[in-house]
mmCIF file of C-alpha atoms and ligand atoms in Angstrom:
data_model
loop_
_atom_site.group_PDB
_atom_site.id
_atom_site.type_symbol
_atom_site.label_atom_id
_atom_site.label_comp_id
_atom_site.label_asym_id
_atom_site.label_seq_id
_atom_site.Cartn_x
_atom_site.Cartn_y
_atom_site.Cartn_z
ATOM 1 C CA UNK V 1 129.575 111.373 87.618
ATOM 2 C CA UNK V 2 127.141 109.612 85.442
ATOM 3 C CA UNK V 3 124.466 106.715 87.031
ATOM 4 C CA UNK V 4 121.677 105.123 85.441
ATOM 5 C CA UNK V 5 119.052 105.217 88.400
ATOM 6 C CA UNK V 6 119.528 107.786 91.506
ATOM 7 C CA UNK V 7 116.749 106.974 94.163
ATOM 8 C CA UNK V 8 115.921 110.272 97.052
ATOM 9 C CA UNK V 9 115.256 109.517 99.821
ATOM 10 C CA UNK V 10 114.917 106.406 102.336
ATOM 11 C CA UNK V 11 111.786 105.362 103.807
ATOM 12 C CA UNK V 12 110.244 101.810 102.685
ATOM 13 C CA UNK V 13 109.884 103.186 99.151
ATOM 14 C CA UNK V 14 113.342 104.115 98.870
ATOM 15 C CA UNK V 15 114.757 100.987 100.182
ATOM 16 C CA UNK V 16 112.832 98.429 98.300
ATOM 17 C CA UNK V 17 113.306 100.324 95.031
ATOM 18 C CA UNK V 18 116.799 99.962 96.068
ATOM 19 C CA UNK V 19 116.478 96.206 96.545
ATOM 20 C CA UNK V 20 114.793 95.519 93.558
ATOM 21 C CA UNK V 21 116.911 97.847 91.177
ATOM 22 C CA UNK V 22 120.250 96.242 92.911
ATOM 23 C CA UNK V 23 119.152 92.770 91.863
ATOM 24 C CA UNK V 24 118.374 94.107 88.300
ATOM 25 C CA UNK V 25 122.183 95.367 88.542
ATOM 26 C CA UNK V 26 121.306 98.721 87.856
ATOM 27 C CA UNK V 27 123.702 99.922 90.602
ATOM 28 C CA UNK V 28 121.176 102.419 91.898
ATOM 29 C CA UNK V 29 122.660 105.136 93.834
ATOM 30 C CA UNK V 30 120.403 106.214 97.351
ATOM 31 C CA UNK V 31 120.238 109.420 98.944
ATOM 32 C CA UNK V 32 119.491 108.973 102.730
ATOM 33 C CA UNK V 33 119.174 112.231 103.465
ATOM 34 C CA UNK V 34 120.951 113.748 106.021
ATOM 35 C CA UNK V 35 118.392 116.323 107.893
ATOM 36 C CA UNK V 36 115.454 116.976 105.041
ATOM 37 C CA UNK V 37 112.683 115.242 105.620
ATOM 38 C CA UNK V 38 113.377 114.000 109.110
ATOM 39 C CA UNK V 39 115.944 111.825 109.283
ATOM 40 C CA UNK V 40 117.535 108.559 107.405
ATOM 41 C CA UNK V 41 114.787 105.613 106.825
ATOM 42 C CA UNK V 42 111.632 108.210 107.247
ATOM 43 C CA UNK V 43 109.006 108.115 108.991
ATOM 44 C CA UNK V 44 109.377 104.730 110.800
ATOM 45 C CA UNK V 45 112.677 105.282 111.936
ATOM 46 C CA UNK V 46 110.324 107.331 114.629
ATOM 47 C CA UNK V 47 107.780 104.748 115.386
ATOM 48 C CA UNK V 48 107.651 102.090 117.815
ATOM 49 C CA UNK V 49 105.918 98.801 117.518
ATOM 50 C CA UNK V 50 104.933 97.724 113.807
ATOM 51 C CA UNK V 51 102.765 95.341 113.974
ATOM 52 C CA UNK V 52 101.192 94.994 110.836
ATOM 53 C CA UNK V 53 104.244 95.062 107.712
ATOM 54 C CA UNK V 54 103.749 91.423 106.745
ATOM 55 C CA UNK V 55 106.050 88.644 107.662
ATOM 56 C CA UNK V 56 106.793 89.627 111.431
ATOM 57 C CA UNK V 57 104.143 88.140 113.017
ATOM 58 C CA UNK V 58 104.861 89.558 116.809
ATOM 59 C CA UNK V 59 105.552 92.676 115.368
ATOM 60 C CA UNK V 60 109.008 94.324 114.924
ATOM 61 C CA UNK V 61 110.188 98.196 116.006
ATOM 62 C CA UNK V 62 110.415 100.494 113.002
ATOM 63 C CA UNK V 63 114.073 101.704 113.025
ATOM 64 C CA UNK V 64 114.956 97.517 112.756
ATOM 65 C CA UNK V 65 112.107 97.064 110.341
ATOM 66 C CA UNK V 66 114.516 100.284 108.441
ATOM 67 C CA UNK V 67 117.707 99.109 109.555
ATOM 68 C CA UNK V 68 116.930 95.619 107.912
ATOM 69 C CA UNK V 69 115.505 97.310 104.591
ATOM 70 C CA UNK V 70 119.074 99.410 104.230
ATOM 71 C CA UNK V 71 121.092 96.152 104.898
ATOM 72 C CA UNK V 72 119.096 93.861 101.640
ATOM 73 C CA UNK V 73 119.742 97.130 99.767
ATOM 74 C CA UNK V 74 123.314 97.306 100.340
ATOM 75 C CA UNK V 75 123.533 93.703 100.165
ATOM 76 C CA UNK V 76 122.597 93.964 96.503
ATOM 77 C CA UNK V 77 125.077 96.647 95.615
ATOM 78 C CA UNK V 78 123.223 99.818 96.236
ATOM 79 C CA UNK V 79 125.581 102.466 97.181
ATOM 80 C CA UNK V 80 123.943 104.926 99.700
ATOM 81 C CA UNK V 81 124.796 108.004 100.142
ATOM 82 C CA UNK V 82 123.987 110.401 103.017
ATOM 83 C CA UNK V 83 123.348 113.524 102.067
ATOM 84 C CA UNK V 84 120.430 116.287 101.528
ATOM 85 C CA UNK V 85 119.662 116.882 97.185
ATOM 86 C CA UNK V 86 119.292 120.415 97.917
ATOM 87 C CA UNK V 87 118.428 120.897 93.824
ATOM 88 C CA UNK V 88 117.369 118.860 91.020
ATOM 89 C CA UNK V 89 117.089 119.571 87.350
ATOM 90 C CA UNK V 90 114.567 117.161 85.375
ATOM 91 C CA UNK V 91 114.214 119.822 82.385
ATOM 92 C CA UNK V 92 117.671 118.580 80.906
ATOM 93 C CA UNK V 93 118.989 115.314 79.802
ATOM 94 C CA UNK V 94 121.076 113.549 82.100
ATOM 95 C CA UNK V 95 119.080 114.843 84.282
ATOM 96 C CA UNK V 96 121.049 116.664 87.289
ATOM 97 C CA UNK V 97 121.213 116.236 91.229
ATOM 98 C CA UNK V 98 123.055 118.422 93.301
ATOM 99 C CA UNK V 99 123.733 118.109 96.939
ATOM 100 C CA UNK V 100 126.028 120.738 99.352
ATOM 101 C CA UNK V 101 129.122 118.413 98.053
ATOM 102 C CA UNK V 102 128.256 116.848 94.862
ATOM 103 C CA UNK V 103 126.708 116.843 91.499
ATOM 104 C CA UNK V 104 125.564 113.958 89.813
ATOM 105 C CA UNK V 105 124.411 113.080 86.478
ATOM 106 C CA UNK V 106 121.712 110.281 85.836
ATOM 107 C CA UNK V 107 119.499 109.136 83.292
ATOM 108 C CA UNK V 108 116.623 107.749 85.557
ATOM 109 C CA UNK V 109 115.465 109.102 88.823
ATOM 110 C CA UNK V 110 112.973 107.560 91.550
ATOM 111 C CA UNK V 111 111.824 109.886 93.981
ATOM 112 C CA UNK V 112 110.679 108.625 97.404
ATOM 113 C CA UNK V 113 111.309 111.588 99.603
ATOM 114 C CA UNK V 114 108.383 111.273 101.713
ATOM 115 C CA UNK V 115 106.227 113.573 104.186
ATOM 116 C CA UNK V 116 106.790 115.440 107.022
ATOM 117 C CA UNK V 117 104.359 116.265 110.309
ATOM 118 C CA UNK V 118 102.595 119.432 110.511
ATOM 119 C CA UNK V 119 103.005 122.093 113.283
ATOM 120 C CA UNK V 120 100.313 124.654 114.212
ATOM 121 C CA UNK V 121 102.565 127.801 114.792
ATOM 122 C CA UNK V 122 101.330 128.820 117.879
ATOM 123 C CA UNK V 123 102.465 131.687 119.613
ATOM 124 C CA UNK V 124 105.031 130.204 122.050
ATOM 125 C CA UNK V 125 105.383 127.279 119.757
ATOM 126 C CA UNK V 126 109.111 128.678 119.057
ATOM 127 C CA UNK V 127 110.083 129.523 122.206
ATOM 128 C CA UNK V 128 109.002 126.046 123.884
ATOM 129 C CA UNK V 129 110.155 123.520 120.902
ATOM 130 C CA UNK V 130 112.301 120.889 122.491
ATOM 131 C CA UNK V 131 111.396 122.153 125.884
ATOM 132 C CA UNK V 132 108.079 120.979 125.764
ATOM 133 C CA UNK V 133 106.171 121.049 122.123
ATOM 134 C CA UNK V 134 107.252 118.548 120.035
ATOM 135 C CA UNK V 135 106.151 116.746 116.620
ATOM 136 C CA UNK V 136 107.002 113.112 118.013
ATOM 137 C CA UNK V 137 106.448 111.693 121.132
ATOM 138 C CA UNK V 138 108.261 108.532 120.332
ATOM 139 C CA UNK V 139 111.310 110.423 119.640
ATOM 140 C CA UNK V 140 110.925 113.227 122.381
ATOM 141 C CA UNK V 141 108.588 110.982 124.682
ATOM 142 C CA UNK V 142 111.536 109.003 126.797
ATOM 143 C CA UNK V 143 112.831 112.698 127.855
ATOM 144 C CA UNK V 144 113.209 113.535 131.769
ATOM 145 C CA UNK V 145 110.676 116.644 131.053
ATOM 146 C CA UNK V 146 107.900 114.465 130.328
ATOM 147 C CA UNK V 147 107.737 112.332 133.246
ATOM 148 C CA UNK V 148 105.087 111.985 135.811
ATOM 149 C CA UNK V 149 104.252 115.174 134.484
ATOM 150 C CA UNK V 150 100.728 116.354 132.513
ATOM 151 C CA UNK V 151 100.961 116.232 129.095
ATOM 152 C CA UNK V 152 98.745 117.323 125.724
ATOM 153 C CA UNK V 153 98.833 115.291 122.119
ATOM 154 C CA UNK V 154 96.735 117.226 119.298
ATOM 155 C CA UNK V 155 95.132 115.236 116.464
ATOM 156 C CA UNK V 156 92.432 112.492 116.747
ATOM 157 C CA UNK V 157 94.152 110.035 113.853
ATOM 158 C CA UNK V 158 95.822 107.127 114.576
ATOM 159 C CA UNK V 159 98.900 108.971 115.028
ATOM 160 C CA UNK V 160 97.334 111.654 117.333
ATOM 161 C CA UNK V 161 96.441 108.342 119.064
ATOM 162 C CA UNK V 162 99.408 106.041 118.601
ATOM 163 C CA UNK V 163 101.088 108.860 120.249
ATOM 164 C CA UNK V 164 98.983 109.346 123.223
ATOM 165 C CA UNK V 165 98.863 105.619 124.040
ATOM 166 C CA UNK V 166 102.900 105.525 123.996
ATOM 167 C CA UNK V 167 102.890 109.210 126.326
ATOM 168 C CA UNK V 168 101.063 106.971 129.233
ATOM 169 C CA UNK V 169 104.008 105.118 129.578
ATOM 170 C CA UNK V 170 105.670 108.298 130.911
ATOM 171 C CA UNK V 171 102.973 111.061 131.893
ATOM 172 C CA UNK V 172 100.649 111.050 134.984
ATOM 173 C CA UNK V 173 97.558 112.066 132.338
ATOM 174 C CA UNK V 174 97.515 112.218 128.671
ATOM 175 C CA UNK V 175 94.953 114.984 127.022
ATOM 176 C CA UNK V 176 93.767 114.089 123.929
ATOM 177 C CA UNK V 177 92.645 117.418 122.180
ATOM 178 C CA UNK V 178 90.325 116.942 118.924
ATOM 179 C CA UNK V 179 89.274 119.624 117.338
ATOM 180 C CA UNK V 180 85.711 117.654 115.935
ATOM 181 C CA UNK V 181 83.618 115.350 117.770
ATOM 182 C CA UNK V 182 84.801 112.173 116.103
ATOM 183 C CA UNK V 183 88.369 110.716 116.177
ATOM 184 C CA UNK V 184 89.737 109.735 112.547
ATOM 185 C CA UNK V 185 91.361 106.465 114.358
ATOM 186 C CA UNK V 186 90.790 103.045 113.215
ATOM 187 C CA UNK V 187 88.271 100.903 115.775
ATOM 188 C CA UNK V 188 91.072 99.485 117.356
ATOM 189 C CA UNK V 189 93.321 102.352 117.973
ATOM 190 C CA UNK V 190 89.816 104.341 119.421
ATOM 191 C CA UNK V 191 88.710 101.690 121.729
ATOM 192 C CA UNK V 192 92.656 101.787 123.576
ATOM 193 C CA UNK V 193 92.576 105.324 123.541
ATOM 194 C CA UNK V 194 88.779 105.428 124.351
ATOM 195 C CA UNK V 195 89.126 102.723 127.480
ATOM 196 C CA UNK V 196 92.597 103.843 128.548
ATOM 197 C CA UNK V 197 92.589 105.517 132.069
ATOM 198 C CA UNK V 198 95.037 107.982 131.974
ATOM 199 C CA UNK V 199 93.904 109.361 128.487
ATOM 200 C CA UNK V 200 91.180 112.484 128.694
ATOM 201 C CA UNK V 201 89.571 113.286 125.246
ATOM 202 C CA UNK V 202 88.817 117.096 124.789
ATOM 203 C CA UNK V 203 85.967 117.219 122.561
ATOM 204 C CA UNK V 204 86.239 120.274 119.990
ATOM 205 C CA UNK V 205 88.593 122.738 121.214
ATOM 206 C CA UNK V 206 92.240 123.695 119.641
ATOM 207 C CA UNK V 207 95.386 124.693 121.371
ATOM 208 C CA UNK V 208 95.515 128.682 120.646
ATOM 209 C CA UNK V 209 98.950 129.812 122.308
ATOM 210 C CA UNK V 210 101.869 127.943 124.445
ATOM 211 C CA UNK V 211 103.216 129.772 127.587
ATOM 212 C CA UNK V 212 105.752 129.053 130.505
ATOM 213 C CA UNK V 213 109.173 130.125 131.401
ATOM 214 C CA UNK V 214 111.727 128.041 130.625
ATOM 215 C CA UNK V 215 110.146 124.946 129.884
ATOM 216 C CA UNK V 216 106.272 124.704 128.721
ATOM 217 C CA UNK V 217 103.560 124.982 131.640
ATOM 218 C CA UNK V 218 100.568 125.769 130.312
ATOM 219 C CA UNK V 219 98.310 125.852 127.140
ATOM 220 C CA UNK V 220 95.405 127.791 126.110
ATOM 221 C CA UNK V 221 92.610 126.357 124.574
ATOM 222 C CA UNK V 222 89.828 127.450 122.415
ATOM 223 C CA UNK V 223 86.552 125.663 122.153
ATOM 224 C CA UNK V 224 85.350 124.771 118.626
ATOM 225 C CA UNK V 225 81.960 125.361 119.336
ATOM 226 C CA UNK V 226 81.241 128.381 122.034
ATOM 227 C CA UNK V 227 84.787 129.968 121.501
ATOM 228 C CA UNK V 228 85.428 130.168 124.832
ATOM 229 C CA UNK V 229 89.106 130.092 125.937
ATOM 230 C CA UNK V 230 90.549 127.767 128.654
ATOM 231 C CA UNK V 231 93.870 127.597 130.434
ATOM 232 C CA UNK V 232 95.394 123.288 130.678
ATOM 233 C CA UNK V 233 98.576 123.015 132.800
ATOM 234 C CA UNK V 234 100.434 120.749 130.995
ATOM 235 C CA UNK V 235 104.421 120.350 130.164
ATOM 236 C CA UNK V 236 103.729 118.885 127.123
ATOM 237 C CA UNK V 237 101.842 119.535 123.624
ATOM 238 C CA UNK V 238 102.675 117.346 121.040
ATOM 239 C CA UNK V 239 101.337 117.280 117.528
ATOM 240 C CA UNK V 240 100.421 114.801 115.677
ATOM 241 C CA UNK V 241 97.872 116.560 112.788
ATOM 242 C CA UNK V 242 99.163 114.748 109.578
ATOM 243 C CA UNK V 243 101.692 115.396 107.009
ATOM 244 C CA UNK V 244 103.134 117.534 104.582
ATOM 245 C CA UNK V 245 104.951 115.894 101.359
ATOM 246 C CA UNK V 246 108.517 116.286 101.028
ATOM 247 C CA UNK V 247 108.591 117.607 97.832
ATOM 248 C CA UNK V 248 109.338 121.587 97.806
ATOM 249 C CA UNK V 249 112.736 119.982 95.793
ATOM 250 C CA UNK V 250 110.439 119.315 92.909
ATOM 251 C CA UNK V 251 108.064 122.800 92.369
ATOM 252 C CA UNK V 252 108.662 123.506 88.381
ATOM 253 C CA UNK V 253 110.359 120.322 88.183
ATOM 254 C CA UNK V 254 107.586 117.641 88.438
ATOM 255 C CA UNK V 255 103.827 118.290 88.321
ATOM 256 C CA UNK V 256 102.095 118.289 91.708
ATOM 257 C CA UNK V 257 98.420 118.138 93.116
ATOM 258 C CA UNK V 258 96.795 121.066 95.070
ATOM 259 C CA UNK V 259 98.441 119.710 98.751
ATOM 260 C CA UNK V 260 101.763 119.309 97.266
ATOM 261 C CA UNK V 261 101.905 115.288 96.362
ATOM 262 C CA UNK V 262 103.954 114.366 93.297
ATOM 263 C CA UNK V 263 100.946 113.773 90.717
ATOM 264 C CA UNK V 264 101.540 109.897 89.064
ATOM 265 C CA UNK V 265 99.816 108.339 86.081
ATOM 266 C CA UNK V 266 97.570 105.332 85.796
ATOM 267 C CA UNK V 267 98.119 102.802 88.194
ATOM 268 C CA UNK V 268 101.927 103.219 87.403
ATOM 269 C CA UNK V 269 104.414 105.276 89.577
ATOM 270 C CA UNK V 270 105.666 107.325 86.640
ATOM 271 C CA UNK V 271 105.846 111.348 86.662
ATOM 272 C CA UNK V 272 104.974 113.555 84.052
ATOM 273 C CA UNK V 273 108.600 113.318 83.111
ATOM 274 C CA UNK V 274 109.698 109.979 81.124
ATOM 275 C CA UNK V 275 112.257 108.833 83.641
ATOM 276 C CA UNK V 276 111.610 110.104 86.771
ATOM 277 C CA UNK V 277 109.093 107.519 89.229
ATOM 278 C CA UNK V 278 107.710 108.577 92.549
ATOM 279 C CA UNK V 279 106.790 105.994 94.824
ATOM 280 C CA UNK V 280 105.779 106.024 99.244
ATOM 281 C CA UNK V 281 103.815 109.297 100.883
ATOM 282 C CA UNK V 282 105.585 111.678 98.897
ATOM 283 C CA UNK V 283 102.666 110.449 96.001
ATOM 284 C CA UNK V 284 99.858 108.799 98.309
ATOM 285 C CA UNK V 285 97.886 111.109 100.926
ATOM 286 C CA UNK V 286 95.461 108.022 101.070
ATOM 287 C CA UNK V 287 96.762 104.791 101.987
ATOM 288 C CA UNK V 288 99.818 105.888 103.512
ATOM 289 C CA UNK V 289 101.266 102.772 105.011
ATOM 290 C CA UNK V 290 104.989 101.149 105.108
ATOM 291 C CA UNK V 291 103.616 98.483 103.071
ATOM 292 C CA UNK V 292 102.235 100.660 100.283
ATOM 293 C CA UNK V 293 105.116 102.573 100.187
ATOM 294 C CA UNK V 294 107.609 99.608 99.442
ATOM 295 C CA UNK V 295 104.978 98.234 97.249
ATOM 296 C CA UNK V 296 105.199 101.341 94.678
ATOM 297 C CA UNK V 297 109.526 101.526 95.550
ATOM 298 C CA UNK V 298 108.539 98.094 93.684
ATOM 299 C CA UNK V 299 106.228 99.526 91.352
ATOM 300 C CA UNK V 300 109.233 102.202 90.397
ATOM 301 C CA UNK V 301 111.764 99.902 90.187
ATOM 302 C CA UNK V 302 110.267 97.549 87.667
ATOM 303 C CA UNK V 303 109.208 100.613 85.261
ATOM 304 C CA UNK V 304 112.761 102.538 85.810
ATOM 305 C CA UNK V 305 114.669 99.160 84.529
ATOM 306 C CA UNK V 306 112.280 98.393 81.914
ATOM 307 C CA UNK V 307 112.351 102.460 80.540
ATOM 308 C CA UNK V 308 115.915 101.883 80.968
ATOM 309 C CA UNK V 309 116.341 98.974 79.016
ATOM 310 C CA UNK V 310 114.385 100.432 76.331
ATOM 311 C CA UNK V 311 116.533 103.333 75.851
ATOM 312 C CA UNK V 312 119.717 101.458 76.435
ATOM 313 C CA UNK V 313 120.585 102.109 72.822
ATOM 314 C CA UNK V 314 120.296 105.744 73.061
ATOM 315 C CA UNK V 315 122.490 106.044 76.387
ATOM 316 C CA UNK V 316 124.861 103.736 74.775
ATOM 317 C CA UNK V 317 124.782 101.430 77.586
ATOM 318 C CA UNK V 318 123.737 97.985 78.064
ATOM 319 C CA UNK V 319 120.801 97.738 80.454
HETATM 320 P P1 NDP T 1 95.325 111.931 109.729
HETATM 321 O O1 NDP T 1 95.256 112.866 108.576
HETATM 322 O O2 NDP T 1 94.663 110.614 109.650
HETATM 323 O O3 NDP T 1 94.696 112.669 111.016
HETATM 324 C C1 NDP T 1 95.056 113.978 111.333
HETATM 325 C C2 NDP T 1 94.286 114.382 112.570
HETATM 326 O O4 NDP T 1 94.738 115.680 112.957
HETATM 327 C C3 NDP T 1 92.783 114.458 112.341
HETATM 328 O O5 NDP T 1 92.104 114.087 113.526
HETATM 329 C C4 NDP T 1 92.593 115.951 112.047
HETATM 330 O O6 NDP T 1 91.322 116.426 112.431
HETATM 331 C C5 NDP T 1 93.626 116.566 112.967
HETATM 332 N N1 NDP T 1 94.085 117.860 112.494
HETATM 333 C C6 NDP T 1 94.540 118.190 111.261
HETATM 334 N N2 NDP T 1 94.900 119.482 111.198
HETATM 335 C C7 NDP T 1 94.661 119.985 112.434
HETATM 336 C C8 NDP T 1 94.824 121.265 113.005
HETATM 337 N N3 NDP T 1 95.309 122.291 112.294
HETATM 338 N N4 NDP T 1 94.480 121.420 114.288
HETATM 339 C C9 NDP T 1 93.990 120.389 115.021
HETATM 340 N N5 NDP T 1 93.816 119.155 114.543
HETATM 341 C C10 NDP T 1 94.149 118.958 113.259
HETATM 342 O O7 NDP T 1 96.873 111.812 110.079
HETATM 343 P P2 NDP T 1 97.657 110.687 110.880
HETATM 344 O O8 NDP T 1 99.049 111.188 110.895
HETATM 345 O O9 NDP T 1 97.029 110.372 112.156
HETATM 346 O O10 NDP T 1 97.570 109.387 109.963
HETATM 347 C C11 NDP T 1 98.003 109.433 108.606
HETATM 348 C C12 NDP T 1 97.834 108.057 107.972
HETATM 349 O O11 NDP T 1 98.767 107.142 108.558
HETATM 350 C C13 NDP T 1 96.456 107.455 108.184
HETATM 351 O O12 NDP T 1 96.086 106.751 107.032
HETATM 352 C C14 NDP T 1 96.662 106.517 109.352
HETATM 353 O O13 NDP T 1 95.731 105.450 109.342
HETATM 354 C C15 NDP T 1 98.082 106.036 109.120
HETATM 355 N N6 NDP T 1 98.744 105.650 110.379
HETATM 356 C C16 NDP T 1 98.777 104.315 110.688
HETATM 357 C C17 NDP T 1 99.397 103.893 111.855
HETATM 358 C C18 NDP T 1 99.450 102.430 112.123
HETATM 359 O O14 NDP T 1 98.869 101.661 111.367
HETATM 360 N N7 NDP T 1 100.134 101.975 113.173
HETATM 361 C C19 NDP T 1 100.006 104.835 112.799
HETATM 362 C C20 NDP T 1 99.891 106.219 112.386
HETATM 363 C C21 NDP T 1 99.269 106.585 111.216
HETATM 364 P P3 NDP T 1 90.012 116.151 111.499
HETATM 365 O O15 NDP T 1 89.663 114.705 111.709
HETATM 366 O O16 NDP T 1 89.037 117.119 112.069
HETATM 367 O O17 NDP T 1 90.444 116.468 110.098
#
C-alpha cells in the first residue's frame, strides 16, 4: 500500500491534522492506536470536564470533545485505522510503517503519538495495580473499591489536583501527598484543592512501598525532610506525577531531546527528517494543552501538504 500522509496516533493533534489534511484531499490515513499510548483519542479520552478548549462555553467532557474531533475527521475522508505501529522506518524512501497486521508505504508522515503518565515502581506497586494503585482516577475513580473509603493521589500539578478534586466525589478523605512545599497547580486549581474539606495536603513526604492483601490497605510514607517513615491506611494511591512521551517508536529514527520529546525546528512542526511533522505532547513538555496540541496537528498539516505539493513531481502524483 502506498499513501501520501499517514498520521500516529489520536489525541487533538492527530485529529485536527486529520481534519485539515482531509479537506486538502490528501486522504490521510490515522492510526488510533489500539493499546500504546493509552487508548484511542489520548489523553482526554480520560478526563472529565474541559472547560477551557474554546468554543464550548459551559464546558464539554473530553471523550465527546474526542469523539467529535474523530467524527469532522472522518467526515472529510480520513480513513482511521485502529491499530498499534509497532515499527517505523524514516531512513528509506517511502518511508515504512508496520503494525502486527500491516505494512504501509507513505511519502509523508505526522507523528502525534503523545505522552503517557508516570508510575513510581514501588514495591507493592505490581501486586496492587487495579486493586488499588492506579494512574487515573477518572478512569479507575467510579470503581466500588474506592468508595467511602480513604484514598491517596501523588503529585501537586494540576493533574495531581484535578484528580484529587474528582476522588471527593467518591472517597470519605482525599490525601494529597507532595513531595515539596509548593503545589505546581494553577491559582485556581490550588485554592479548590486548598479550601476543599475532604482534601489533606501532606507537605514533603513520598509514598515508599504499597502493602495489603488482596486489595491495597496501607502506604508507607517517607518524609522529604527528616526521613522519617509513616504508615497511611488508605485503599487507594493514585499517581498523577506527569508524563512520559510516546515516542520509544522513534529512537534512531527521529532526533529526540534529553526526556525523550521529538526535537522540532523553528517555530515549525517539522523533524529532522524532510517529511515527517510532529505535532501535540509527544513534542511540547511546556504548554501541554488540548488546544496546543490541535494547534500544531494544524501546524503539521499545512507544512505536510505544502512539502507534498512541492515534491509532487518527484512522487509522480498530483498534490
Ligand atoms: P506536572 O509536571 O505539572 O506536575 C507533576 C507533579 O508531580 C509535580 O508536583 C511534581 O513535583 C510531582 N512529581 C513528579 N515526579 C514525582 C515523583 N517521582 N514523586 C512524587 N512527585 C512527583 O504534571 P501534570 O500532569 O500535573 O500537568 C502537566 C501539564 O498539563 C501542566 O502544564 C498542567 O498545567 C496541564 N494540565 C492542565 C489541566 C487543565 O487545564 N484542566 C489538567 C491537568 C494538567 P515537583 O513540583 O516537586 O516537581
Amino acid at each position: 500500500m502506498m499513501e501520501q500522509l499517514v498520521i500516529i496516533g489520536s489525541g487533538p493533534a492527530g485529529y485536527t491534522a486529520a481534519i485539515y489534511a482531509g479537506r486538502a484531499q490528501l486522504k490521510p490515513i490515522l492510526f488510533e492506536g489500539f493499546e500504546a499510548g493509552g487508548s484511542p483519542g489520548g489523553q482526554l479520552m480520560t478526563t472529565t470536564d474541559v472547560e477551557n478548549f474554546p468554543g464550548f462555553a459551559e464546558g464539554i467532557q473530553g471523550p465527546v470533545l474526542m469523539q467529535q474531533m474523530r467524527q469532522q475527521a472522518l467526515r472529510w475522508g480520513t480513513q482511521v485505522i485502529t491499530d498499534d505501529v509497532i515499527a517505523v522506518d524514516f531512513q528509506e524512501r517511502p518511508f515504512r510503517i508496520a503494525t502486527t497486521d500491516l505494512i504501509m508505504y507513505t511519502h509523508a508522515v505526522i507523528v502525534c503519538t503523545g505522552a503517557t503518565a508516570k508510575r513510581l515502581h514501588l514495591p507493592g506497586e505490581e501486586r496492587f495495580w487495579n486493586n488499588g494503585i492506579s494512574a487515573c482516577a477518572i478512569c479507575d475513580g467510579t470503581n466500588p473499591l474506592f468508595h467511602n473509603v480513604e484514598i491517596a493521589v501523588v503529585g501537586g500539578g494540576d493533574s495531581a489536583a484535578e484528580e484529587a478534586l474528582y476522588l471527593t466525589k467518591y472517597a470519605s478523605q482525599v490525601h494529597l501527598l507532595v513531595r515539596s512545599d509548593r503545589l505546581r497547580a494553577s491559582k485556581t486549581m490550588q485554592s479548590r484543592v486548598l479550601n476543599h474539606s475532604k482534601i489533606q495536603i501532606h507537605w514533603q513526604v513520598l509514598p515508599i512501598s504499597a502493602h495489603g492483601d488482596e486489595v491495597l490497605q496501607q502506604i508507607q510514607l517517607q518524609d522529604q525532610i527528616t526521613g522519617a517513615i509513616s504508615e497511611l491506611k488508605v485503599n487507594g494511591l493514585f499517581y498523577a506525577i506527569g508524563h512520559r512521551p510516546n515516542t520509544r517508536l522513534f529512537e534512531g529514527q527521529l532526533a529526540l531531546d534529553s526526556q525523550g520529546y521529538i526535537k522540532t525546528t523553528g517555530k515549525s512542526t517539522a523533524t529532522n527528517i524532510a517529511g515527517v511533522w510532529a505535532a501535540g505532547d509527544v513534542q511540547d513538555h511546556l504548554y501541554r494543552q488540548a488546544i496546543t496540541a490541535a494547534g500544531t496537528g494544524c501546524m503539521a498539516a499545512l507544512e505536510a501538504e505544502r512539502w507534498l505539493a512541492e515534491q509532487a513531481n518527484a512522487f509522480s502524483f498530483a498534490a
